[in-house]
Coordinates of C-alpha atoms in Angstrom, one line a residue:
X1 CA -2.0 -59.1 -53.3
X2 CA -3.3 -62.6 -52.5
X3 CA -4.6 -64.4 -55.6
X4 CA -6.6 -66.8 -53.4
X5 CA -8.4 -63.9 -51.7
X6 CA -9.0 -62.4 -55.1
X7 CA -10.6 -65.7 -56.2
X8 CA -12.8 -65.6 -53.2
X9 CA -14.1 -62.1 -54.1
X10 CA -14.8 -63.0 -57.7
X11 CA -16.5 -66.2 -56.6
X12 CA -18.8 -64.1 -54.3
X13 CA -19.4 -61.9 -57.3
X14 CA -20.5 -64.9 -59.3
X15 CA -22.9 -66.0 -56.6
X16 CA -24.4 -62.5 -56.4
X17 CA -24.8 -62.5 -60.2
X18 CA -26.7 -65.8 -60.1
X19 CA -28.9 -64.4 -57.3
X20 CA -29.6 -61.3 -59.4
X21 CA -30.7 -63.5 -62.3
X22 CA -32.8 -65.9 -60.2
X23 CA -34.6 -63.3 -58.1
X24 CA -34.6 -60.6 -60.9
X25 CA -33.2 -57.9 -58.7
X26 CA -30.4 -55.5 -59.3
X27 CA -26.9 -57.1 -59.1
X28 CA -25.7 -54.1 -57.0
X29 CA -28.2 -55.1 -54.3
X30 CA -27.3 -58.8 -54.4
X31 CA -23.6 -58.0 -54.2
X32 CA -24.2 -55.9 -51.0
X33 CA -26.4 -58.6 -49.5
X34 CA -23.8 -61.3 -50.4
X35 CA -21.1 -59.1 -48.9
X36 CA -23.1 -58.9 -45.6
X37 CA -23.4 -62.6 -45.5
X38 CA -19.8 -63.2 -46.4
X39 CA -18.7 -60.7 -43.8
X40 CA -20.7 -62.6 -41.1
X41 CA -19.7 -66.2 -42.2
X42 CA -16.1 -65.7 -43.4
X43 CA -15.0 -62.6 -41.4
X44 CA -12.7 -59.8 -42.4
X45 CA -9.6 -62.1 -41.8
X46 CA -10.4 -64.2 -44.9
X47 CA -11.9 -61.5 -47.0
X48 CA -9.1 -59.0 -46.3
X49 CA -11.8 -56.2 -46.5
X50 CA -9.4 -53.6 -45.2
X51 CA -6.4 -54.6 -47.4
X52 CA -5.0 -51.7 -49.4
X53 CA -5.5 -53.5 -52.8
X54 CA -9.2 -54.3 -52.0
X55 CA -9.8 -50.7 -50.8
X56 CA -8.2 -49.4 -54.0
X57 CA -10.2 -51.7 -56.4
X58 CA -13.4 -50.7 -54.5
X59 CA -12.6 -47.0 -54.7
X60 CA -11.7 -47.3 -58.4
X61 CA -15.0 -49.0 -59.0
X62 CA -17.0 -46.1 -57.4
X63 CA -15.0 -43.5 -59.3
X64 CA -15.4 -45.0 -62.7
X65 CA -19.1 -45.8 -62.1
X66 CA -19.7 -42.2 -61.1
X67 CA -17.8 -41.0 -64.2
X68 CA -20.1 -43.2 -66.4
X69 CA -23.2 -41.8 -64.7
X70 CA -21.9 -38.2 -65.5
X71 CA -21.1 -39.2 -69.1
X72 CA -24.7 -40.3 -69.6
X73 CA -25.9 -36.8 -68.8
X74 CA -26.7 -35.0 -72.1
X75 CA -25.9 -31.3 -72.0
X76 CA -29.1 -30.5 -73.8
X77 CA -31.2 -32.4 -71.2
X78 CA -29.4 -30.7 -68.3
X79 CA -30.1 -27.3 -69.8
X80 CA -33.8 -28.0 -70.1
X81 CA -34.2 -29.8 -66.7
X82 CA -31.8 -27.9 -64.5
X83 CA -34.6 -26.5 -62.3
X84 CA -35.9 -30.1 -61.7
X85 CA -32.4 -31.4 -60.9
X86 CA -31.5 -28.6 -58.5
X87 CA -35.0 -28.5 -56.9
X88 CA -35.2 -32.2 -56.2
X89 CA -31.5 -32.5 -55.3
X90 CA -31.7 -29.6 -52.7
X91 CA -34.9 -31.0 -51.2
X92 CA -33.3 -34.4 -51.0
X93 CA -30.4 -32.9 -49.0
X94 CA -32.1 -30.4 -46.6
X95 CA -35.0 -32.5 -45.5
X96 CA -33.0 -35.5 -44.1
X97 CA -30.2 -33.2 -43.0
X98 CA -32.5 -31.2 -40.7
X99 CA -35.0 -34.0 -39.9
X100 CA -32.5 -36.8 -39.1
X101 CA -30.5 -34.4 -36.9
X102 CA -33.6 -33.5 -34.9
X103 CA -34.8 -37.1 -34.5
X104 CA -31.3 -38.3 -33.5
X105 CA -31.2 -35.7 -30.8
X106 CA -34.8 -36.1 -29.5
X107 CA -35.4 -39.8 -29.9
X108 CA -31.9 -41.3 -29.5
X109 CA -30.6 -38.7 -27.1
X110 CA -27.4 -38.0 -29.1
X111 CA -25.6 -34.8 -28.3
X112 CA -25.9 -31.9 -30.8
X113 CA -22.6 -32.6 -32.7
X114 CA -23.3 -36.3 -33.1
X115 CA -26.9 -35.4 -34.2
X116 CA -25.7 -33.0 -36.9
X117 CA -23.2 -35.6 -38.1
X118 CA -26.0 -38.1 -38.3
X119 CA -28.0 -35.6 -40.4
X120 CA -25.1 -35.2 -42.8
X121 CA -24.4 -39.0 -43.1
X122 CA -28.0 -39.8 -43.9
X123 CA -28.7 -36.8 -46.1
X124 CA -26.8 -38.5 -49.0
X125 CA -27.8 -40.3 -52.1
X126 CA -25.7 -42.7 -54.1
X127 CA -25.0 -41.9 -57.7
X128 CA -23.2 -45.2 -58.1
X129 CA -26.0 -47.3 -56.8
X130 CA -28.7 -45.4 -58.7
X131 CA -26.7 -45.5 -62.0
X132 CA -26.0 -49.3 -61.6
X133 CA -29.7 -49.9 -61.0
X134 CA -30.9 -47.7 -63.9
X135 CA -28.4 -49.2 -66.3
X136 CA -30.1 -52.6 -65.9
X137 CA -33.5 -51.2 -67.0
X138 CA -32.2 -48.7 -69.6
X139 CA -33.5 -45.8 -67.6
X140 CA -30.1 -44.1 -67.7
X141 CA -30.8 -43.3 -71.4
X142 CA -34.1 -41.4 -70.7
X143 CA -34.5 -37.7 -69.7
X144 CA -36.3 -39.0 -66.6
X145 CA -33.3 -41.1 -65.5
X146 CA -30.8 -38.3 -66.3
X147 CA -32.6 -35.8 -64.1
X148 CA -32.5 -38.3 -61.2
X149 CA -28.8 -38.8 -61.6
X150 CA -28.2 -35.0 -61.8
X151 CA -30.4 -34.5 -58.7
X152 CA -28.3 -37.2 -56.9
X153 CA -25.1 -35.3 -57.6
X154 CA -26.6 -32.0 -56.4
X155 CA -27.7 -33.8 -53.2
X156 CA -24.3 -35.2 -52.5
X157 CA -22.6 -31.9 -53.2
X158 CA -24.7 -30.4 -50.5
X159 CA -23.6 -33.2 -48.2
X160 CA -19.9 -32.5 -48.9
X161 CA -20.4 -28.7 -48.3
X162 CA -22.2 -29.3 -45.0
X163 CA -19.5 -31.6 -43.7
X164 CA -16.9 -29.0 -44.6
X165 CA -18.8 -26.0 -43.2
X166 CA -19.7 -27.8 -39.9
X167 CA -16.8 -30.1 -39.1
X168 CA -13.9 -29.7 -41.5
X169 CA -13.4 -26.0 -42.3
X170 CA -12.2 -25.2 -45.8
X171 CA -8.5 -24.3 -46.0
X172 CA -6.0 -23.4 -48.7
X173 CA -6.0 -27.0 -49.8
X174 CA -9.6 -26.6 -50.8
X175 CA -8.7 -23.6 -52.9
X176 CA -5.8 -25.5 -54.6
X177 CA -8.3 -28.3 -55.4
X178 CA -10.9 -25.9 -56.8
X179 CA -8.3 -24.2 -59.0
X180 CA -6.8 -27.6 -60.2
X181 CA -10.3 -29.0 -60.9
X182 CA -11.2 -25.9 -62.9
X183 CA -8.1 -26.1 -65.0
X184 CA -8.4 -29.8 -65.5
X185 CA -12.1 -29.6 -66.6
X186 CA -11.2 -26.8 -69.0
X187 CA -8.4 -28.9 -70.6
X188 CA -10.7 -31.9 -70.9
X189 CA -12.8 -29.9 -73.4
X190 CA -10.1 -30.8 -76.0
X191 CA -10.4 -34.5 -75.4
X192 CA -12.6 -35.1 -78.4
X193 CA -10.1 -33.8 -80.8
X194 CA -7.3 -35.7 -79.1
X195 CA -9.2 -39.0 -79.4
X196 CA -10.0 -38.3 -83.0
X197 CA -6.4 -37.9 -83.8
X198 CA -4.8 -40.6 -81.8
X199 CA -7.5 -43.0 -80.6
X200 CA -9.2 -46.1 -82.2
X201 CA -6.3 -48.6 -81.9
X202 CA -5.9 -51.7 -79.9
X203 CA -3.7 -49.8 -77.5
X204 CA -6.9 -48.4 -75.9
X205 CA -5.5 -44.9 -75.5
X206 CA -8.9 -43.5 -74.8
X207 CA -9.5 -45.7 -71.7
X208 CA -6.0 -45.1 -70.4
X209 CA -6.4 -41.3 -70.8
X210 CA -9.8 -41.3 -69.0
X211 CA -8.4 -43.4 -66.1
X212 CA -5.4 -41.0 -65.9
X213 CA -7.7 -38.0 -65.7
X214 CA -10.0 -39.6 -63.1
X215 CA -7.1 -40.8 -60.9
X216 CA -5.2 -37.5 -61.2
X217 CA -8.1 -35.2 -60.2
X218 CA -9.3 -37.8 -57.7
X219 CA -5.9 -37.8 -55.9
X220 CA -6.0 -34.0 -55.8
X221 CA -9.5 -34.2 -54.3
X222 CA -8.3 -36.7 -51.6
X223 CA -5.3 -34.6 -50.9
X224 CA -7.5 -31.6 -50.2
X225 CA -9.7 -33.6 -47.8
X226 CA -12.5 -34.1 -50.3
X227 CA -13.5 -37.4 -52.0
X228 CA -12.3 -38.8 -55.4
X229 CA -15.8 -39.5 -56.7
X230 CA -16.7 -35.7 -56.6
X231 CA -14.6 -34.7 -59.6
X232 CA -15.4 -38.0 -61.3
X233 CA -19.0 -37.0 -61.9
X234 CA -17.9 -33.5 -63.2
X235 CA -15.4 -35.1 -65.6
X236 CA -18.3 -37.3 -66.9
X237 CA -20.5 -34.2 -67.4
X238 CA -17.8 -32.3 -69.3
X239 CA -17.2 -35.2 -71.6
X240 CA -20.9 -36.2 -72.0
X241 CA -21.2 -34.4 -75.4
X242 CA -18.0 -36.1 -76.8
X243 CA -16.8 -39.3 -75.0
X244 CA -20.3 -40.1 -73.9
X245 CA -21.4 -40.5 -77.5
X246 CA -18.7 -43.0 -78.2
X247 CA -20.8 -46.1 -77.5
X248 CA -18.0 -48.6 -78.1
X249 CA -15.7 -46.9 -75.6
X250 CA -18.5 -46.6 -73.0
X251 CA -19.4 -50.3 -73.4
X252 CA -15.7 -51.3 -72.9
X253 CA -15.5 -49.2 -69.7
X254 CA -18.7 -50.7 -68.5
X255 CA -17.3 -54.2 -69.0
X256 CA -14.2 -53.3 -67.0
X257 CA -16.3 -51.6 -64.3
X258 CA -19.0 -54.2 -63.8
X259 CA -16.8 -57.2 -64.5
X260 CA -13.9 -56.4 -62.1
X261 CA -14.2 -53.1 -60.1
X262 CA -17.8 -52.7 -58.8
X263 CA -18.0 -56.2 -57.3
X264 CA -15.3 -55.1 -54.9
X265 CA -17.1 -51.9 -54.2
X266 CA -20.5 -53.3 -53.4
X267 CA -19.3 -56.6 -51.8
X268 CA -16.8 -54.7 -49.5
X269 CA -19.6 -52.2 -48.4
X270 CA -21.7 -55.2 -47.3
X271 CA -18.8 -57.0 -45.6
X272 CA -18.1 -54.0 -43.4
X273 CA -21.5 -54.3 -41.6
X274 CA -21.2 -55.7 -38.1
X275 CA -24.2 -57.9 -37.6
X276 CA -23.7 -58.3 -33.7
X277 CA -23.5 -54.5 -33.4
X278 CA -26.5 -54.2 -35.6
X279 CA -28.6 -56.6 -33.5
X280 CA -27.5 -55.0 -30.2
X281 CA -28.7 -51.6 -31.5
X282 CA -31.6 -52.7 -33.6
X283 CA -34.0 -50.1 -32.3
X284 CA -31.6 -47.2 -33.1
X285 CA -30.8 -48.7 -36.5
X286 CA -34.5 -48.8 -37.5
X287 CA -35.1 -45.3 -36.2
X288 CA -32.2 -43.9 -38.3
X289 CA -33.2 -45.9 -41.4
X290 CA -36.9 -44.8 -41.1
X291 CA -35.8 -41.3 -40.3
X292 CA -33.8 -41.1 -43.5
X293 CA -36.5 -42.6 -45.7
X294 CA -39.3 -40.6 -44.1
X295 CA -37.6 -37.2 -44.4
X296 CA -36.7 -38.0 -48.0
X297 CA -40.3 -38.6 -48.7
X298 CA -41.4 -35.4 -47.0
X299 CA -38.8 -33.4 -48.9
X300 CA -38.5 -35.0 -52.4
X301 CA -42.1 -36.2 -53.1
X302 CA -43.8 -32.7 -52.8
X303 CA -41.0 -31.2 -54.9
X304 CA -41.6 -33.7 -57.7
X305 CA -45.3 -32.6 -57.6
X306 CA -44.2 -29.0 -58.2
X307 CA -42.7 -30.3 -61.5
X308 CA -45.9 -32.3 -62.3
X309 CA -44.5 -35.7 -61.9
X310 CA -47.0 -38.6 -62.2
X311 CA -47.6 -40.8 -59.1
X312 CA -45.3 -43.7 -60.2
X313 CA -42.5 -41.3 -61.4
X314 CA -42.7 -39.3 -58.2
X315 CA -42.5 -42.4 -56.0
X316 CA -39.7 -43.9 -58.0
X317 CA -37.7 -40.6 -57.9
X318 CA -38.3 -40.3 -54.2
X319 CA -37.1 -43.8 -53.4
X320 CA -34.0 -43.6 -55.5
X321 CA -33.1 -40.3 -53.9
X322 CA -33.4 -42.2 -50.5
X323 CA -30.4 -44.4 -51.3
X324 CA -27.0 -43.9 -49.9
X325 CA -23.6 -45.5 -49.7
X326 CA -20.3 -43.7 -50.4
X327 CA -20.6 -40.3 -48.9
X328 CA -22.7 -41.7 -46.0
X329 CA -20.0 -44.1 -44.9
X330 CA -17.3 -41.4 -45.5
X331 CA -19.2 -38.9 -43.3
X332 CA -19.7 -41.6 -40.6
X333 CA -16.0 -42.5 -40.6
X334 CA -15.0 -38.9 -40.4
X335 CA -17.2 -38.5 -37.3
X336 CA -15.7 -41.6 -35.7
X337 CA -12.0 -40.7 -36.3
X338 CA -12.6 -37.1 -35.1
X339 CA -14.4 -38.1 -31.9
X340 CA -17.7 -36.6 -32.9
X341 CA -19.6 -40.0 -32.6
X342 CA -18.8 -43.2 -30.6
X343 CA -18.1 -46.6 -32.1
X344 CA -21.7 -47.7 -31.3
X345 CA -23.1 -44.7 -33.1
X346 CA -20.8 -45.3 -36.0
X347 CA -22.0 -48.9 -36.4
X348 CA -25.7 -47.8 -36.3
X349 CA -25.0 -45.0 -38.9
X350 CA -23.1 -47.2 -41.3
X351 CA -25.7 -50.0 -41.1
X352 CA -28.4 -47.5 -41.8
X353 CA -26.5 -46.0 -44.7
X354 CA -25.9 -49.5 -46.3
X355 CA -29.5 -50.6 -45.6
X356 CA -30.6 -47.4 -47.5
X357 CA -28.7 -48.7 -50.5
X358 CA -30.9 -51.9 -50.5
X359 CA -34.3 -51.2 -49.0
X360 CA -35.6 -48.1 -51.0
X361 CA -34.1 -49.5 -54.2
X362 CA -35.9 -52.9 -53.7
X363 CA -39.2 -51.2 -53.0
X364 CA -38.8 -48.8 -56.0
X365 CA -38.0 -51.6 -58.5
X366 CA -40.7 -54.0 -57.3
X367 CA -43.6 -51.6 -56.8
X368 CA -42.9 -48.4 -58.7
X369 CA -40.8 -49.2 -61.7
X370 CA -41.8 -46.7 -64.4
X371 CA -42.4 -49.1 -67.3
X372 CA -43.6 -46.4 -69.6
X373 CA -40.1 -44.8 -69.7
X374 CA -38.5 -48.3 -70.3
X375 CA -40.8 -48.9 -73.3
X376 CA -39.8 -45.6 -74.9
X377 CA -36.2 -46.6 -74.4
X378 CA -36.8 -49.9 -76.2
X379 CA -38.5 -48.1 -79.1
X380 CA -35.6 -45.7 -79.4
X381 CA -33.1 -48.5 -79.4
X382 CA -34.9 -50.3 -82.2
X383 CA -35.0 -47.0 -84.1
X384 CA -31.3 -46.5 -83.6
X385 CA -30.5 -50.0 -84.9
X386 CA -32.6 -49.4 -88.0

């Protein structure tokens, strides 16, 4: 590890934080944009974007952030709203999966395998991005925000299954992962009693135990060919009724995550965008980005109407479901390394995925922010303090 390089990354995070304050936009978005600018001005040689320690910190950031999103999900809310979560999540997956694949084949002339891969890569959402944005407005505490986060997870689960069914057939490693995950999630049910007996000291046993569980099940997922963020959300859901109510512990984990880990995650995502490749294929990039956002609107917005969402709530939900980052870049990289797509197609897909983390989120927060839910959150916080 190079301490000078680490200082450069944290300096960029400071710049992004100031931009976030000055322009009143989400820090996740400014970190991605600063990452794009830094990648173009400084280059990967100075940033060491592909260095193992940078990759690890970025991956740990996405895992812990996804866990925190799952821990916010109250079991009672999920039981009441599971139809909404599954309905919106499935619509958010199938519409872009089919629509983008069709448009990539007919408008861009991609072969069928590359077109299906494009459909998978752009069918995703980003639990990490959505959670980070909601946290800044307090929407993560509302039933409205919890349903969106659960729908994002359902959407991404569909993406993982589609990638496995079409291009990476499930094997015995998948079975081992499923069994290990089931056993691990069952044992985590006793975490509350374990923390009550041994936790509470300056040794921070709770945080160490949670990181151990996240990394252990994450490594099992990676070994089986899946992704470490997938079990992270499930761990958060299992512990939402116990650990999720420990506000002091959650606050300390947030400080660790947003202070150290997520700047590497969001800045690195931006730094990997190749502006020359993007400019050379600007038309294809715009078609892919608009295809993703357009098909998300066609799939998600009518579904929200079935659940009687108001206009602002429906628009905000649709736009946040249009985001993407982790699973989109992973799917694109899988297609490149297995010869399904070319380097040019990969650059266009990754650029569209990262742009989808910025564009719909910016539109949602500037034009469709559901202030009525935020006001209810403020009232509830005051009541809790009293």
